[in-house]
Coordinates of C-alpha atoms (C1' of nucleotides) in Angstrom, one line a residue:
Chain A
X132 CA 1.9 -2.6 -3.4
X133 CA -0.6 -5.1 -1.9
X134 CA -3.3 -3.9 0.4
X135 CA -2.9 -6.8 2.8
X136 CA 1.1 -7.6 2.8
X137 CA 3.1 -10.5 4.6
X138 CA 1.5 -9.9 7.8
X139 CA -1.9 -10.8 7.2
X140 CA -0.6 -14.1 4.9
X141 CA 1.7 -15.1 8.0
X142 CA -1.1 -14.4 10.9
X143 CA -3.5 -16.3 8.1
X144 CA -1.3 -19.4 8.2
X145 CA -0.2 -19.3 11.5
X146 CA -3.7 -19.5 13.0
X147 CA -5.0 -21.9 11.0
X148 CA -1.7 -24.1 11.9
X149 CA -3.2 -23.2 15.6
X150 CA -6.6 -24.5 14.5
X151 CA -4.9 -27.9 14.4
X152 CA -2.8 -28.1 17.2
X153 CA -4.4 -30.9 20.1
X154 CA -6.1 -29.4 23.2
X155 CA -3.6 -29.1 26.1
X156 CA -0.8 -28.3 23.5
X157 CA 0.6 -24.8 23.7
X158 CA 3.6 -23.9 20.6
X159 CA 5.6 -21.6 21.1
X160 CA 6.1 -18.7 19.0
X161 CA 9.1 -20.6 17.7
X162 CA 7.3 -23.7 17.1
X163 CA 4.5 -22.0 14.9
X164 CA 7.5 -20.1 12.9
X165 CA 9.9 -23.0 12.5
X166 CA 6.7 -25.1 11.3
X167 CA 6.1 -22.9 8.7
X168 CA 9.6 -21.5 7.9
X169 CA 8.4 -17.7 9.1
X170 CA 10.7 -15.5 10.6
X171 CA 10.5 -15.7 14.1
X172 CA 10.7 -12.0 16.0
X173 CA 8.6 -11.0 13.0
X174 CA 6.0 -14.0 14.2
X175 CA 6.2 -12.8 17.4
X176 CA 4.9 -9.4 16.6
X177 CA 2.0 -10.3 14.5
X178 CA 0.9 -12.7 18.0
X179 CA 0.9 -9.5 19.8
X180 CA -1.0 -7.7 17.8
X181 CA -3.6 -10.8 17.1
X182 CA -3.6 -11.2 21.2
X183 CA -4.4 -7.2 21.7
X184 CA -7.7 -8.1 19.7
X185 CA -8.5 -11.3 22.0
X186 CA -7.9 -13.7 18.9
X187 CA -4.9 -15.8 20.9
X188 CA -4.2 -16.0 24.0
X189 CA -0.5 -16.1 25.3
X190 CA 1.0 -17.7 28.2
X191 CA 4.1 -16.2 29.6
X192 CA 7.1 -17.9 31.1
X193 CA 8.9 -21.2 30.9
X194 CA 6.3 -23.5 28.9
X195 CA 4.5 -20.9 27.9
X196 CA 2.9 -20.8 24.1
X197 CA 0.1 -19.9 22.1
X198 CA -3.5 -21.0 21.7
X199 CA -6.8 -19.7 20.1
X200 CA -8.8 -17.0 22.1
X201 CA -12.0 -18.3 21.0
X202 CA -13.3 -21.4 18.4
X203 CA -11.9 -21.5 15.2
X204 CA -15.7 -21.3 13.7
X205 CA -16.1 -17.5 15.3
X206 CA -12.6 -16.0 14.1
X207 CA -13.2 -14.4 10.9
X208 CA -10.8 -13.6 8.4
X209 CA -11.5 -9.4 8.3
X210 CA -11.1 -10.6 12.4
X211 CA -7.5 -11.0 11.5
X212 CA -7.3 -8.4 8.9
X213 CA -8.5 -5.8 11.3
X214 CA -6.4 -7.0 14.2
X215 CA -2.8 -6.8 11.8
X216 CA -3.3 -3.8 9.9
X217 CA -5.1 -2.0 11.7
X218 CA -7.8 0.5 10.0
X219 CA -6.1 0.2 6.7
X220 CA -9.1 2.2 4.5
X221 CA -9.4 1.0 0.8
X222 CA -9.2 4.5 -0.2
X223 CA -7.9 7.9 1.8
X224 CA -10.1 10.7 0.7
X225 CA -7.7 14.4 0.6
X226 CA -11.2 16.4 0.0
X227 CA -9.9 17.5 -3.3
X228 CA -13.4 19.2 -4.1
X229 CA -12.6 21.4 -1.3
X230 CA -9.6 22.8 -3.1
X231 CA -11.6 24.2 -6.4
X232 CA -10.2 27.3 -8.7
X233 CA -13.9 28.8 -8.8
X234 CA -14.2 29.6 -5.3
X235 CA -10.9 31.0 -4.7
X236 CA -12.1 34.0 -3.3
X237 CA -12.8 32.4 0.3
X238 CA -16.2 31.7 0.4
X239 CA -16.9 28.5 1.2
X240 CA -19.1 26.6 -1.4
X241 CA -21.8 25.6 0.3
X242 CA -23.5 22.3 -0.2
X243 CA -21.3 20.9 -2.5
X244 CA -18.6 19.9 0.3
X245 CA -21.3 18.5 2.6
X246 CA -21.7 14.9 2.9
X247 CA -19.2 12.6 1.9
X248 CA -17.0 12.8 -1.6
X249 CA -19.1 11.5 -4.3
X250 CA -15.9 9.7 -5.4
X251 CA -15.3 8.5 -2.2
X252 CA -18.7 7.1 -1.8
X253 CA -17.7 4.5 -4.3
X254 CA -15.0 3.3 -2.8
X255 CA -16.3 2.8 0.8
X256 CA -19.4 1.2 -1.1
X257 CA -16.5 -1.1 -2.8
X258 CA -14.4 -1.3 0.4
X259 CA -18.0 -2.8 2.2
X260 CA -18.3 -5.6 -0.6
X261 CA -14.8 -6.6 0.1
X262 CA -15.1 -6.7 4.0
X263 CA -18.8 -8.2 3.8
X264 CA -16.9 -11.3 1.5
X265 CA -13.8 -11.3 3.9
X266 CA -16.5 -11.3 6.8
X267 CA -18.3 -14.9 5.6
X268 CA -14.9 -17.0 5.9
X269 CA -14.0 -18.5 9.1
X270 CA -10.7 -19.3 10.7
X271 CA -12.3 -23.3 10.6
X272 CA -13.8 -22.8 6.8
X273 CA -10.2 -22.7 5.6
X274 CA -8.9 -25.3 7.9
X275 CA -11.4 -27.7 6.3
X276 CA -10.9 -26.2 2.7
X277 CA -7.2 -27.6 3.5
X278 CA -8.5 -31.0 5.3
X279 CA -10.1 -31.8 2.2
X280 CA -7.8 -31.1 0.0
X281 CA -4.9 -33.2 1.9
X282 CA -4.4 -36.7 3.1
X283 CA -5.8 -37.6 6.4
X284 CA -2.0 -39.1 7.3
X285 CA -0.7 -35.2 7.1
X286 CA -3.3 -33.4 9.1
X287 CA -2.7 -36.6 12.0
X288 CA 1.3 -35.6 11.2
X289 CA 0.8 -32.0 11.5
X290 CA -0.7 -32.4 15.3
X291 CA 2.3 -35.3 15.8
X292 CA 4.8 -32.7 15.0
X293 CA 3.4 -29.9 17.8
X294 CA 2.6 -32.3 20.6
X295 CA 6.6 -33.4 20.0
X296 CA 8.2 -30.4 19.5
X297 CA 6.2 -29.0 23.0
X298 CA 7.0 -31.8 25.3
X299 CA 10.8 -32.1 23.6
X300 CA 10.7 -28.7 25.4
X301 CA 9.7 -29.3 28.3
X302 CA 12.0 -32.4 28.5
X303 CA 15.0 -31.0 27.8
X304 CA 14.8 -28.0 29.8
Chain B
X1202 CA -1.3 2.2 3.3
X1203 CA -4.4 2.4 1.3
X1204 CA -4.3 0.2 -1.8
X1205 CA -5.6 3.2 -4.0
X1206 CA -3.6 6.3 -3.3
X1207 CA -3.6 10.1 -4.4
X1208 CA -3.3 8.9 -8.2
X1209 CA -6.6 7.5 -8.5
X1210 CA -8.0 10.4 -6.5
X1211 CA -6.8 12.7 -8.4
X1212 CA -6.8 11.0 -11.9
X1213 CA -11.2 10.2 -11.2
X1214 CA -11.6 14.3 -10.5
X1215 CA -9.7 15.9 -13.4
X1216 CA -12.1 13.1 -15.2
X1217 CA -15.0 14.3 -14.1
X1218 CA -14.1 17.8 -14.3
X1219 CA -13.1 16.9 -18.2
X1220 CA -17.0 15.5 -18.6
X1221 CA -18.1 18.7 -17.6
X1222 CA -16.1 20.1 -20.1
X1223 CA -18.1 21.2 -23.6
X1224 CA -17.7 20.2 -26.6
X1225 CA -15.0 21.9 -28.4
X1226 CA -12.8 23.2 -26.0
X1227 CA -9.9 21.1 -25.2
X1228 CA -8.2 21.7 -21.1
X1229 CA -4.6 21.6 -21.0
X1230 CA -3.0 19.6 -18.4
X1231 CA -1.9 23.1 -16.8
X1232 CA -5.3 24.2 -17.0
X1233 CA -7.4 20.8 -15.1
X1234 CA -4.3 21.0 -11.9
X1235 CA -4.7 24.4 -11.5
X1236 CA -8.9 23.8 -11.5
X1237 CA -8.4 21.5 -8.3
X1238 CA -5.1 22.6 -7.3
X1239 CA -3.3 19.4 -8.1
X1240 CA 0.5 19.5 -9.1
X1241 CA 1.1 20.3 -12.4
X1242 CA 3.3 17.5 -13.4
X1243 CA 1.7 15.0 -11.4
X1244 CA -1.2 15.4 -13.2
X1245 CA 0.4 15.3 -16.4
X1246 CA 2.0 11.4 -15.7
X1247 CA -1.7 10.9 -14.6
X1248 CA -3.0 11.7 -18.2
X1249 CA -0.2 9.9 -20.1
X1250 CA -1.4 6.6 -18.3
X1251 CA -5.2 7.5 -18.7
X1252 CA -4.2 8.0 -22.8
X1253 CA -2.2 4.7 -22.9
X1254 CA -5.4 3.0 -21.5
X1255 CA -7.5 5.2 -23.6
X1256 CA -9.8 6.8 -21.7
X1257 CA -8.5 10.7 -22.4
X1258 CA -7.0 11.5 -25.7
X1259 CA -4.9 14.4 -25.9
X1260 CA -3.9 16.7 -29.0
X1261 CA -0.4 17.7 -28.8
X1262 CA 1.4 21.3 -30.0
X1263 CA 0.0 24.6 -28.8
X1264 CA -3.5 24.8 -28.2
X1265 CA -3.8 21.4 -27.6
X1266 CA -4.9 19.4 -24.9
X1267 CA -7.0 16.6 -23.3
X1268 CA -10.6 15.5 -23.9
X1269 CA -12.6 12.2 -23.0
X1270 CA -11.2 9.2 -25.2
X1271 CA -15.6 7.7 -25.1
X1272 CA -18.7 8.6 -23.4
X1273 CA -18.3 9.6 -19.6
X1274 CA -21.3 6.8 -19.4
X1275 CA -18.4 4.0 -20.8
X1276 CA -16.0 4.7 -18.1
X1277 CA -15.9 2.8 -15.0
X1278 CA -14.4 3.6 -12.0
X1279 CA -12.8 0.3 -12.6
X1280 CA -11.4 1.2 -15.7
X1281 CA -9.6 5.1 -14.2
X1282 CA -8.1 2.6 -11.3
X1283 CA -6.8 -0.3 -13.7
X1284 CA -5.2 2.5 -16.0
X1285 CA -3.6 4.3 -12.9
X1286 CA -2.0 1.8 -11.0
X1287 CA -1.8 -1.6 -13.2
X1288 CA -2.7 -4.4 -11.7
X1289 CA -2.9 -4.3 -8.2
X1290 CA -3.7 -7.2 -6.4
X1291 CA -5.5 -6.5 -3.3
X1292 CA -3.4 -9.7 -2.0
X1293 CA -0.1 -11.3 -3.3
X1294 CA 0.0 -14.8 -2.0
X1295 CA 3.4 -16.1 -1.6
X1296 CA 2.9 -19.6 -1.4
X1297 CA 3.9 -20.1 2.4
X1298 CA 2.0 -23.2 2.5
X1299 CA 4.5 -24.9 0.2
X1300 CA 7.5 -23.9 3.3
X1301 CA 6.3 -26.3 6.0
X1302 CA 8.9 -28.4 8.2
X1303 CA 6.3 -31.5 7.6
X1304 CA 8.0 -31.9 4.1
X1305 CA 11.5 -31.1 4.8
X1306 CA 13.7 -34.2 4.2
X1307 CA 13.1 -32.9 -0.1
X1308 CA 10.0 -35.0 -1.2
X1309 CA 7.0 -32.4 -2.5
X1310 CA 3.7 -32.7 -0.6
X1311 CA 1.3 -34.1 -3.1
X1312 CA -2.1 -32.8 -3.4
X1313 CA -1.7 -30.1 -0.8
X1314 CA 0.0 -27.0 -2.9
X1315 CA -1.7 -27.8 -6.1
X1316 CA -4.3 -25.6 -6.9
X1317 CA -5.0 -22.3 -5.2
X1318 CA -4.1 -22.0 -1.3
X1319 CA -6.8 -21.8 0.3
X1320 CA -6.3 -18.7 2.2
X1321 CA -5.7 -17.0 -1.4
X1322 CA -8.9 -18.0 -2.5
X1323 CA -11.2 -15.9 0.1
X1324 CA -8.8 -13.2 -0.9
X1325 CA -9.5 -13.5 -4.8
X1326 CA -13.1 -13.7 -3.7
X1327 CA -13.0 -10.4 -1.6
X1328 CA -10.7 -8.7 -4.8
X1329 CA -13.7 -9.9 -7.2
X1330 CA -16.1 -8.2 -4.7
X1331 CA -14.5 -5.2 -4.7
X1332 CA -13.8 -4.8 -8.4
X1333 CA -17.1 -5.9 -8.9
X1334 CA -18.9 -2.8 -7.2
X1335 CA -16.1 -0.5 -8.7
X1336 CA -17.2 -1.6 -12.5
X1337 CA -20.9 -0.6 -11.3
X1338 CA -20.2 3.2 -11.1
X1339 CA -19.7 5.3 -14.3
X1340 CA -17.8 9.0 -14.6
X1341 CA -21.4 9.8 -15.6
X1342 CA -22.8 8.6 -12.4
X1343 CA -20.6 10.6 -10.2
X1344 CA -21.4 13.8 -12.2
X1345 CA -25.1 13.2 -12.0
X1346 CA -24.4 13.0 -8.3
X1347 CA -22.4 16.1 -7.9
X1348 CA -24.8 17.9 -10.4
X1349 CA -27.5 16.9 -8.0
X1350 CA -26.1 18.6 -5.0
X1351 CA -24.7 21.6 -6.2
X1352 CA -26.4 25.0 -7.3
X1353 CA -27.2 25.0 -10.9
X1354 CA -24.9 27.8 -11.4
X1355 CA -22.1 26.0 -9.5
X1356 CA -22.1 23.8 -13.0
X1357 CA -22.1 26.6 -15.4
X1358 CA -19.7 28.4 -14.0
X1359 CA -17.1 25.1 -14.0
X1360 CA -17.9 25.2 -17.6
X1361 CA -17.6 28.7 -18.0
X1362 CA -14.2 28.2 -16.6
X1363 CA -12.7 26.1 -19.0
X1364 CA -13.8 27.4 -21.9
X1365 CA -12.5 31.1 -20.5
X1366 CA -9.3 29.6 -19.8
X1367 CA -8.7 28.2 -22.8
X1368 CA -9.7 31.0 -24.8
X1369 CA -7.2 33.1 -23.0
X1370 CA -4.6 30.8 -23.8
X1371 CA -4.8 31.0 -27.1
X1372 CA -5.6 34.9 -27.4
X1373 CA -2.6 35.7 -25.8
X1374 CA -0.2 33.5 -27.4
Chain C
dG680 C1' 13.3 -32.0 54.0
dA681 C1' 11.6 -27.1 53.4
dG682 C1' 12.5 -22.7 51.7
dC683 C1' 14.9 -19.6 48.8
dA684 C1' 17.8 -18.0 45.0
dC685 C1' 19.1 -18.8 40.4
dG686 C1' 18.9 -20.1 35.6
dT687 C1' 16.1 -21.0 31.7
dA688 C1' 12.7 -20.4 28.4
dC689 C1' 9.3 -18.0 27.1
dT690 C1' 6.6 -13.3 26.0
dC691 C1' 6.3 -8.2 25.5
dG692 C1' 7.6 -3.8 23.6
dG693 C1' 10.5 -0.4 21.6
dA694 C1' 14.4 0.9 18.6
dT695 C1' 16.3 0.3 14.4
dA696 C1' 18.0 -1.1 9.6
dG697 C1' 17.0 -2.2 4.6
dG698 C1' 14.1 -2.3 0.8
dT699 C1' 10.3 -0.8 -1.9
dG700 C1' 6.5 2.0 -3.8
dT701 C1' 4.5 6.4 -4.1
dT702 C1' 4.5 11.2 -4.6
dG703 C1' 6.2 15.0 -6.8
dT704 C1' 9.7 17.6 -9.6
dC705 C1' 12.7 18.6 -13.3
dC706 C1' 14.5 18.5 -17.8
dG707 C1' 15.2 17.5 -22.7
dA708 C1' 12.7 16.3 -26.9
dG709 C1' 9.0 16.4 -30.1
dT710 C1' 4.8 18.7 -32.1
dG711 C1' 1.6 22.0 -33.9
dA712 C1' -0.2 26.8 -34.2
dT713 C1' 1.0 31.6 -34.6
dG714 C1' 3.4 35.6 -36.0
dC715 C1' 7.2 38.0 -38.2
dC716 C1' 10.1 39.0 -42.0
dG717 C1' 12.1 39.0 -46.4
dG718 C1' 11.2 38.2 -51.1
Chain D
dC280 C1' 0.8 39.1 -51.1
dC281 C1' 3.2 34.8 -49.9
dG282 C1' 6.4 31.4 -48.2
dG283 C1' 9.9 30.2 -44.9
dC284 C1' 11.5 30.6 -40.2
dA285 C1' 11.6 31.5 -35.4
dT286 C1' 8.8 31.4 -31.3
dC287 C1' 5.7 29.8 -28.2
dA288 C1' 2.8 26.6 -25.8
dC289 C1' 1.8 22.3 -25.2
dT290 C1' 2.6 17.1 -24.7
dC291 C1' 5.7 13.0 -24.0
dG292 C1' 8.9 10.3 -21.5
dG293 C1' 12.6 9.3 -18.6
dA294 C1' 15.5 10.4 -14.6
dC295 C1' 15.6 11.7 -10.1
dA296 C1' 14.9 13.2 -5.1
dA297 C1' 12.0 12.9 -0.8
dC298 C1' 9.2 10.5 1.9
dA299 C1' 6.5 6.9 4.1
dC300 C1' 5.6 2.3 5.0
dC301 C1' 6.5 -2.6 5.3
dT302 C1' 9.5 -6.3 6.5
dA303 C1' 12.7 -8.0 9.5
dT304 C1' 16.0 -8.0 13.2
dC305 C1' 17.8 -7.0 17.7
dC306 C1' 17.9 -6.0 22.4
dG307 C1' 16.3 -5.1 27.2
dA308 C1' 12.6 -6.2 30.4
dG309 C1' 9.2 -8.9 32.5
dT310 C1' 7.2 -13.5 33.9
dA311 C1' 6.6 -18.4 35.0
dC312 C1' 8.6 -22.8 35.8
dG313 C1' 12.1 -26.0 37.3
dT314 C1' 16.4 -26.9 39.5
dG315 C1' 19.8 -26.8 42.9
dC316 C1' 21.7 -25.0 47.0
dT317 C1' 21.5 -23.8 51.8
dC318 C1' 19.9 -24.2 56.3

DNA sequence: GAGCACGTACTCGGATAGGTGTTGTCCGAGTGATGCCGG
DNA sequence: CCGGCATCACTCGGACAACACCTATCCGAGTACGTGCTC
């Protein structure tokens, strides 16, 4: 199994489709799904959780919807890591060293338990180079990675299809 | 979850336990659980994937048993988790971007899903991180370290313990 | 026309399946050393 | 004294149960907005 699963790819994608959506324009957690082809209670949950660590802010009621808590440039993605999954360590140390055959007797072994695992060590020192990377990437980093790479017709489309699928909304209702 | 679990734990201490091992006497699975206190079995599958990757080799029939496959200075951390649990990738994209209801009446998007989606890529970059700092740290690092902090005699006695133990085996057989 | 009740469209949170990976155990089969027993 | 045979201890590999977590869904409850009804 994967350390970061479905949830952190769907909040991922979801906020970046966020990142796009015109000022004034709030989507639905129905809108952001459908766009994407997510499931929609399942979206729903992950907003929750991304909203509980102030990276979206939700409006309730009729016309309510989903925007950014803050700029695009100062969500990070261990931000969104942290806020799905949260505390998910690299590594789980049991304190195996603890349970040694030579000191079976009871007494505790003195300095050898003290500090942290030697073994462990290593992997928080290799769970810090892989939060330190996840640190430098913004929210708006990846949006422009994707601006680049696409025409300028489909970003222009992508905000089309929010702004119309909100006020269709409103309209009909 | 944590992406490495109780195998790697336990598979990188019965390593460094078998580094501390001297030369000549050979630990039987039996023998490196019950030094740690690790299930018996457990520990066995552990060694058979350690062997296919071939860092331990083991001598079968009676009196047999396990001993380092190369130097404890040729074994990376890196290596012990790759063997244990192949390839786990700290992120499995699945391609969500290529779902969007932009692109729904059939016709492919163009540029925007070739190559690697974006989001994936800071992923990768955090994975290579990680992995990275895992391939700096040998089994004879982490037993330097240990040596360091425990007693002199701690470390003679682990040694002691082996060699008794398998001496015994093979006395009373 | 003003005020109030209702319906609608959202969000929020918990309860709950289904699937999947991990941990840990068990068992049969193969292998090599040792010891016994008959020649 | 020597060779064959049984036994023992060990590894190897697969099958299997128990358990936890993740994904996903569903439902009841709360909240805001708009509409329509009543006075």
């Amino acid at each position: 199994m994967s350390l970061y699963g479905a949830r952190v790819e769907y909040a991922l994608h979801t906020l970046v489709n966020l990142s796009r959506v015109p000022d004034g324009v709030l989507p639905s957690a129905r809108d952001l799904a459908d766009f994407q082809k997510l499931p929609v209670a399942f979206t729903r949950k992950i907003l929750s959780q991304l909203e509980r660590a102030g990276i979206v802010a939700g409006t309730e009621g009729a016309g309510g919807g989903w925007r950014l808590g803050r700029h695009a440039s100062e969500i990070t993605v261990l931000d969104v890591v942290d806020a799905t999954q949260e505390s998910q360590p690299l590594f789980e140390c049991r304190e195996v060293r603890a349970r040694c055959a030579l000191w079976d007797d009871g007494e505790p072994p003195g300095p050898a338990v003290t500090g942290v695992c030697s073994i462990h060590a290593v992997m928080l020192g290799a769970e810090a180079a892989m939060r330190g990377e996840l640190s430098k990437h913004t929210l708006a980093d990846i949006g422009a990675t994707v601006a680049r790479k696409s025409s300028r017709d489909a970003l222009r489309t992508t905000a089309a299809w929010f702004t119309e699928r909100t006020t269709q909304r409103r309209s009909t209702s």
